[in-house]
Amino acid sequence: MVRTLRNQTPLTLLLFDLDHFKFVNDNYGHDVGDNLLIQVVKRVNNALRENELFARLGGDEFAIILSHLTCASDASYVAQRVLSSLNKPFYLGDNTITSSASIGMSIYPDDSSNAVDLFKHADIAMYRAKNLGRNQFSFFDTEMQAQFIHRFETENKLKAALKNNDFKLAYQPVID
């Protein structure tokens, strides 16, 4: 990131996690889930080029940093390669598992000038990809953050209203 800041070159952060990974762990066991993660890493690694940094963040969450792009839309090609690499079923012992991923992307310096916000924005974009049906990617835009904050604040206010018994039930007769 220091070199990117110094050279003022764009950097794209891709965050992704596996869709319905909890289902795999819950139904097949953590050993199968661990083997799935190993196979996912191999496939994604094979789909990437040498200048694309790939890391597991924890659980089923991964990050890819793209620092040698000529334009931001090139990140779409990388995201599509990652999604395509997961299309074929995984054969794990006696189990055949299909998997997909949801990818969120944020771009330095357009979306943020610091790493913390870049991660936060990519995470928001990843959840948008999940909400749009999974197995796809989404770029961050500022409207997403406003929607995310609004939804978060509304949820907190509703929880507080429930706790404080602020809701009142009213009956309205139906007349024909």
mmCIF file with all atom_site columns, C-alpha atoms in Angstrom, residues 25-140:
data_model
loop_
_atom_site.group_PDB
_atom_site.id
_atom_site.type_symbol
_atom_site.label_atom_id
_atom_site.label_alt_id
_atom_site.label_comp_id
_atom_site.label_asym_id
_atom_site.label_entity_id
_atom_site.label_seq_id
_atom_site.pdbx_PDB_ins_code
_atom_site.Cartn_x
_atom_site.Cartn_y
_atom_site.Cartn_z
_atom_site.occupancy
_atom_site.B_iso_or_equiv
_atom_site.pdbx_formal_charge
_atom_site.auth_seq_id
_atom_site.auth_comp_id
_atom_site.auth_asym_id
_atom_site.auth_atom_id
_atom_site.pdbx_PDB_model_num
ATOM 1   C CA . ASN A 1 25  ? -19.817 -27.241 8.225   1.00 0.00 ? 25  ASN A CA 1
ATOM 2   C CA . ASP A 1 26  ? -23.173 -27.940 9.875   1.00 0.00 ? 26  ASP A CA 1
ATOM 3   C CA . ASN A 1 27  ? -24.184 -30.789 7.557   1.00 0.00 ? 27  ASN A CA 1
ATOM 4   C CA . TYR A 1 28  ? -20.914 -32.442 6.530   1.00 0.00 ? 28  TYR A CA 1
ATOM 5   C CA . GLY A 1 29  ? -18.685 -31.570 9.481   1.00 0.00 ? 29  GLY A CA 1
ATOM 6   C CA . HIS A 1 30  ? -15.775 -29.211 10.002  1.00 0.00 ? 30  HIS A CA 1
ATOM 7   C CA . ASP A 1 31  ? -13.265 -31.639 8.505   1.00 0.00 ? 31  ASP A CA 1
ATOM 8   C CA . VAL A 1 32  ? -15.130 -31.512 5.165   1.00 0.00 ? 32  VAL A CA 1
ATOM 9   C CA . GLY A 1 33  ? -15.411 -27.720 5.527   1.00 0.00 ? 33  GLY A CA 1
ATOM 10  C CA . ASP A 1 34  ? -11.653 -27.484 6.096   1.00 0.00 ? 34  ASP A CA 1
ATOM 11  C CA . ASN A 1 35  ? -10.976 -29.650 3.040   1.00 0.00 ? 35  ASN A CA 1
ATOM 12  C CA . LEU A 1 36  ? -13.318 -27.471 1.000   1.00 0.00 ? 36  LEU A CA 1
ATOM 13  C CA . LEU A 1 37  ? -11.360 -24.379 2.060   1.00 0.00 ? 37  LEU A CA 1
ATOM 14  C CA . ILE A 1 38  ? -8.100  -26.033 0.985   1.00 0.00 ? 38  ILE A CA 1
ATOM 15  C CA . GLN A 1 39  ? -9.561  -26.858 -2.434  1.00 0.00 ? 39  GLN A CA 1
ATOM 16  C CA . VAL A 1 40  ? -11.001 -23.348 -2.803  1.00 0.00 ? 40  VAL A CA 1
ATOM 17  C CA . VAL A 1 41  ? -7.579  -21.837 -2.090  1.00 0.00 ? 41  VAL A CA 1
ATOM 18  C CA . LYS A 1 42  ? -5.979  -24.061 -4.733  1.00 0.00 ? 42  LYS A CA 1
ATOM 19  C CA . ARG A 1 43  ? -8.580  -23.167 -7.367  1.00 0.00 ? 43  ARG A CA 1
ATOM 20  C CA . VAL A 1 44  ? -8.523  -19.448 -6.674  1.00 0.00 ? 44  VAL A CA 1
ATOM 21  C CA . ASN A 1 45  ? -4.728  -19.447 -6.573  1.00 0.00 ? 45  ASN A CA 1
ATOM 22  C CA . ASN A 1 46  ? -4.678  -21.092 -10.009 1.00 0.00 ? 46  ASN A CA 1
ATOM 23  C CA . ALA A 1 47  ? -7.093  -18.465 -11.327 1.00 0.00 ? 47  ALA A CA 1
ATOM 24  C CA . LEU A 1 48  ? -4.849  -15.587 -10.242 1.00 0.00 ? 48  LEU A CA 1
ATOM 25  C CA . ARG A 1 49  ? -1.718  -14.165 -11.757 1.00 0.00 ? 49  ARG A CA 1
ATOM 26  C CA . GLU A 1 50  ? 1.564   -13.705 -9.908  1.00 0.00 ? 50  GLU A CA 1
ATOM 27  C CA . ASN A 1 51  ? 1.042   -9.988  -9.268  1.00 0.00 ? 51  ASN A CA 1
ATOM 28  C CA . GLU A 1 52  ? -2.307  -10.518 -7.517  1.00 0.00 ? 52  GLU A CA 1
ATOM 29  C CA . LEU A 1 53  ? -1.928  -10.883 -3.753  1.00 0.00 ? 53  LEU A CA 1
ATOM 30  C CA . PHE A 1 54  ? -4.266  -13.502 -2.254  1.00 0.00 ? 54  PHE A CA 1
ATOM 31  C CA . ALA A 1 55  ? -4.840  -14.160 1.466   1.00 0.00 ? 55  ALA A CA 1
ATOM 32  C CA . ARG A 1 56  ? -7.241  -15.971 3.745   1.00 0.00 ? 56  ARG A CA 1
ATOM 33  C CA . LEU A 1 57  ? -8.495  -13.593 6.421   1.00 0.00 ? 57  LEU A CA 1
ATOM 34  C CA . GLY A 1 58  ? -10.149 -16.237 8.563   1.00 0.00 ? 58  GLY A CA 1
ATOM 35  C CA . GLY A 1 59  ? -12.995 -18.720 8.379   1.00 0.00 ? 59  GLY A CA 1
ATOM 36  C CA . ASP A 1 60  ? -14.230 -18.627 4.796   1.00 0.00 ? 60  ASP A CA 1
ATOM 37  C CA . GLU A 1 61  ? -13.219 -14.992 4.169   1.00 0.00 ? 61  GLU A CA 1
ATOM 38  C CA . PHE A 1 62  ? -10.534 -14.111 1.650   1.00 0.00 ? 62  PHE A CA 1
ATOM 39  C CA . ALA A 1 63  ? -8.932  -10.988 0.196   1.00 0.00 ? 63  ALA A CA 1
ATOM 40  C CA . ILE A 1 64  ? -7.255  -10.271 -3.103  1.00 0.00 ? 64  ILE A CA 1
ATOM 41  C CA . ILE A 1 65  ? -5.285  -7.090  -3.731  1.00 0.00 ? 65  ILE A CA 1
ATOM 42  C CA . LEU A 1 66  ? -4.894  -5.963  -7.310  1.00 0.00 ? 66  LEU A CA 1
ATOM 43  C CA . SER A 1 67  ? -2.239  -3.318  -7.743  1.00 0.00 ? 67  SER A CA 1
ATOM 44  C CA . HIS A 1 68  ? -1.231  -3.519  -11.394 1.00 0.00 ? 68  HIS A CA 1
ATOM 45  C CA . LEU A 1 69  ? -4.471  -2.625  -13.150 1.00 0.00 ? 69  LEU A CA 1
ATOM 46  C CA . THR A 1 70  ? -4.693  -0.173  -15.992 1.00 0.00 ? 70  THR A CA 1
ATOM 47  C CA . CYS A 1 71  ? -8.305  0.652   -15.099 1.00 0.00 ? 71  CYS A CA 1
ATOM 48  C CA . ALA A 1 72  ? -10.726 -0.278  -12.353 1.00 0.00 ? 72  ALA A CA 1
ATOM 49  C CA . SER A 1 73  ? -12.930 -2.324  -14.657 1.00 0.00 ? 73  SER A CA 1
ATOM 50  C CA . ASP A 1 74  ? -10.062 -4.815  -15.027 1.00 0.00 ? 74  ASP A CA 1
ATOM 51  C CA . ALA A 1 75  ? -10.978 -5.953  -11.509 1.00 0.00 ? 75  ALA A CA 1
ATOM 52  C CA . SER A 1 76  ? -14.223 -7.305  -12.970 1.00 0.00 ? 76  SER A CA 1
ATOM 53  C CA . TYR A 1 77  ? -12.233 -9.780  -15.045 1.00 0.00 ? 77  TYR A CA 1
ATOM 54  C CA . VAL A 1 78  ? -10.351 -11.000 -11.994 1.00 0.00 ? 78  VAL A CA 1
ATOM 55  C CA . ALA A 1 79  ? -13.578 -11.336 -9.999  1.00 0.00 ? 79  ALA A CA 1
ATOM 56  C CA . GLN A 1 80  ? -15.152 -13.300 -12.837 1.00 0.00 ? 80  GLN A CA 1
ATOM 57  C CA . ARG A 1 81  ? -12.115 -15.613 -12.983 1.00 0.00 ? 81  ARG A CA 1
ATOM 58  C CA . VAL A 1 82  ? -12.480 -16.274 -9.261  1.00 0.00 ? 82  VAL A CA 1
ATOM 59  C CA . LEU A 1 83  ? -16.198 -17.022 -9.585  1.00 0.00 ? 83  LEU A CA 1
ATOM 60  C CA . SER A 1 84  ? -15.586 -19.264 -12.599 1.00 0.00 ? 84  SER A CA 1
ATOM 61  C CA . SER A 1 85  ? -12.897 -21.198 -10.743 1.00 0.00 ? 85  SER A CA 1
ATOM 62  C CA . LEU A 1 86  ? -15.516 -22.238 -8.183  1.00 0.00 ? 86  LEU A CA 1
ATOM 63  C CA . ASN A 1 87  ? -18.175 -23.320 -10.702 1.00 0.00 ? 87  ASN A CA 1
ATOM 64  C CA . LYS A 1 88  ? -17.205 -26.990 -10.900 1.00 0.00 ? 88  LYS A CA 1
ATOM 65  C CA . PRO A 1 89  ? -18.191 -29.293 -8.032  1.00 0.00 ? 89  PRO A CA 1
ATOM 66  C CA . PHE A 1 90  ? -15.697 -30.139 -5.306  1.00 0.00 ? 90  PHE A CA 1
ATOM 67  C CA . TYR A 1 91  ? -15.130 -33.838 -4.660  1.00 0.00 ? 91  TYR A CA 1
ATOM 68  C CA . LEU A 1 92  ? -14.252 -34.281 -1.008  1.00 0.00 ? 92  LEU A CA 1
ATOM 69  C CA . GLY A 1 93  ? -14.102 -37.952 -0.091  1.00 0.00 ? 93  GLY A CA 1
ATOM 70  C CA . ASP A 1 94  ? -17.605 -39.354 -0.520  1.00 0.00 ? 94  ASP A CA 1
ATOM 71  C CA . ASN A 1 95  ? -19.106 -35.859 -0.742  1.00 0.00 ? 95  ASN A CA 1
ATOM 72  C CA . THR A 1 96  ? -19.739 -33.767 -3.817  1.00 0.00 ? 96  THR A CA 1
ATOM 73  C CA . ILE A 1 97  ? -20.174 -30.117 -2.899  1.00 0.00 ? 97  ILE A CA 1
ATOM 74  C CA . THR A 1 98  ? -20.979 -27.178 -5.104  1.00 0.00 ? 98  THR A CA 1
ATOM 75  C CA . SER A 1 99  ? -19.867 -23.816 -3.882  1.00 0.00 ? 99  SER A CA 1
ATOM 76  C CA . SER A 1 100 ? -19.915 -20.217 -4.978  1.00 0.00 ? 100 SER A CA 1
ATOM 77  C CA . ALA A 1 101 ? -18.698 -16.901 -3.630  1.00 0.00 ? 101 ALA A CA 1
ATOM 78  C CA . SER A 1 102 ? -19.902 -13.355 -3.197  1.00 0.00 ? 102 SER A CA 1
ATOM 79  C CA . ILE A 1 103 ? -17.285 -10.711 -3.933  1.00 0.00 ? 103 ILE A CA 1
ATOM 80  C CA . GLY A 1 104 ? -17.190 -7.070  -2.890  1.00 0.00 ? 104 GLY A CA 1
ATOM 81  C CA . MET A 1 105 ? -14.706 -4.611  -4.345  1.00 0.00 ? 105 MET A CA 1
ATOM 82  C CA . SER A 1 106 ? -13.455 -1.188  -3.335  1.00 0.00 ? 106 SER A CA 1
ATOM 83  C CA . ILE A 1 107 ? -10.895 0.952   -5.104  1.00 0.00 ? 107 ILE A CA 1
ATOM 84  C CA . TYR A 1 108 ? -8.113  3.123   -3.755  1.00 0.00 ? 108 TYR A CA 1
ATOM 85  C CA . PRO A 1 109 ? -8.162  6.132   -3.955  1.00 0.00 ? 109 PRO A CA 1
ATOM 86  C CA . ASP A 1 110 ? -11.714 6.486   -5.341  1.00 0.00 ? 110 ASP A CA 1
ATOM 87  C CA . ASP A 1 111 ? -13.547 4.739   -2.482  1.00 0.00 ? 111 ASP A CA 1
ATOM 88  C CA . SER A 1 112 ? -11.102 5.456   0.311   1.00 0.00 ? 112 SER A CA 1
ATOM 89  C CA . SER A 1 113 ? -7.620  6.692   1.024   1.00 0.00 ? 113 SER A CA 1
ATOM 90  C CA . ASN A 1 114 ? -6.998  4.361   3.968   1.00 0.00 ? 114 ASN A CA 1
ATOM 91  C CA . ALA A 1 115 ? -6.943  0.603   4.447   1.00 0.00 ? 115 ALA A CA 1
ATOM 92  C CA . VAL A 1 116 ? -9.591  0.443   7.179   1.00 0.00 ? 116 VAL A CA 1
ATOM 93  C CA . ASP A 1 117 ? -12.250 2.162   5.079   1.00 0.00 ? 117 ASP A CA 1
ATOM 94  C CA . LEU A 1 118 ? -11.179 0.255   1.965   1.00 0.00 ? 118 LEU A CA 1
ATOM 95  C CA . PHE A 1 119 ? -11.903 -3.020  3.813   1.00 0.00 ? 119 PHE A CA 1
ATOM 96  C CA . LYS A 1 120 ? -15.161 -1.678  5.245   1.00 0.00 ? 120 LYS A CA 1
ATOM 97  C CA . HIS A 1 121 ? -16.352 -0.577  1.801   1.00 0.00 ? 121 HIS A CA 1
ATOM 98  C CA . ALA A 1 122 ? -15.405 -3.879  0.156   1.00 0.00 ? 122 ALA A CA 1
ATOM 99  C CA . ASP A 1 123 ? -17.292 -5.686  2.926   1.00 0.00 ? 123 ASP A CA 1
ATOM 100 C CA . ILE A 1 124 ? -20.407 -3.571  2.318   1.00 0.00 ? 124 ILE A CA 1
ATOM 101 C CA . ALA A 1 125 ? -20.151 -4.337  -1.411  1.00 0.00 ? 125 ALA A CA 1
ATOM 102 C CA . MET A 1 126 ? -19.755 -8.063  -0.657  1.00 0.00 ? 126 MET A CA 1
ATOM 103 C CA . TYR A 1 127 ? -22.990 -8.086  1.337   1.00 0.00 ? 127 TYR A CA 1
ATOM 104 C CA . ARG A 1 128 ? -24.700 -6.293  -1.509  1.00 0.00 ? 128 ARG A CA 1
ATOM 105 C CA . ALA A 1 129 ? -23.552 -9.091  -3.836  1.00 0.00 ? 129 ALA A CA 1
ATOM 106 C CA . LYS A 1 130 ? -25.046 -11.592 -1.375  1.00 0.00 ? 130 LYS A CA 1
ATOM 107 C CA . ASN A 1 131 ? -28.323 -9.681  -1.228  1.00 0.00 ? 131 ASN A CA 1
ATOM 108 C CA . LEU A 1 132 ? -28.495 -9.589  -5.022  1.00 0.00 ? 132 LEU A CA 1
ATOM 109 C CA . GLY A 1 133 ? -28.501 -13.369 -5.174  1.00 0.00 ? 133 GLY A CA 1
ATOM 110 C CA . ARG A 1 134 ? -24.948 -14.543 -4.400  1.00 0.00 ? 134 ARG A CA 1
ATOM 111 C CA . ASN A 1 135 ? -22.368 -15.988 -6.795  1.00 0.00 ? 135 ASN A CA 1
ATOM 112 C CA . GLN A 1 136 ? -21.556 -12.540 -8.145  1.00 0.00 ? 136 GLN A CA 1
ATOM 113 C CA . PHE A 1 137 ? -19.491 -9.444  -7.494  1.00 0.00 ? 137 PHE A CA 1
ATOM 114 C CA . SER A 1 138 ? -20.331 -5.881  -6.671  1.00 0.00 ? 138 SER A CA 1
ATOM 115 C CA . PHE A 1 139 ? -18.330 -2.653  -6.634  1.00 0.00 ? 139 PHE A CA 1
ATOM 116 C CA . PHE A 1 140 ? -18.745 -0.286  -3.697  1.00 0.00 ? 140 PHE A CA 1
#
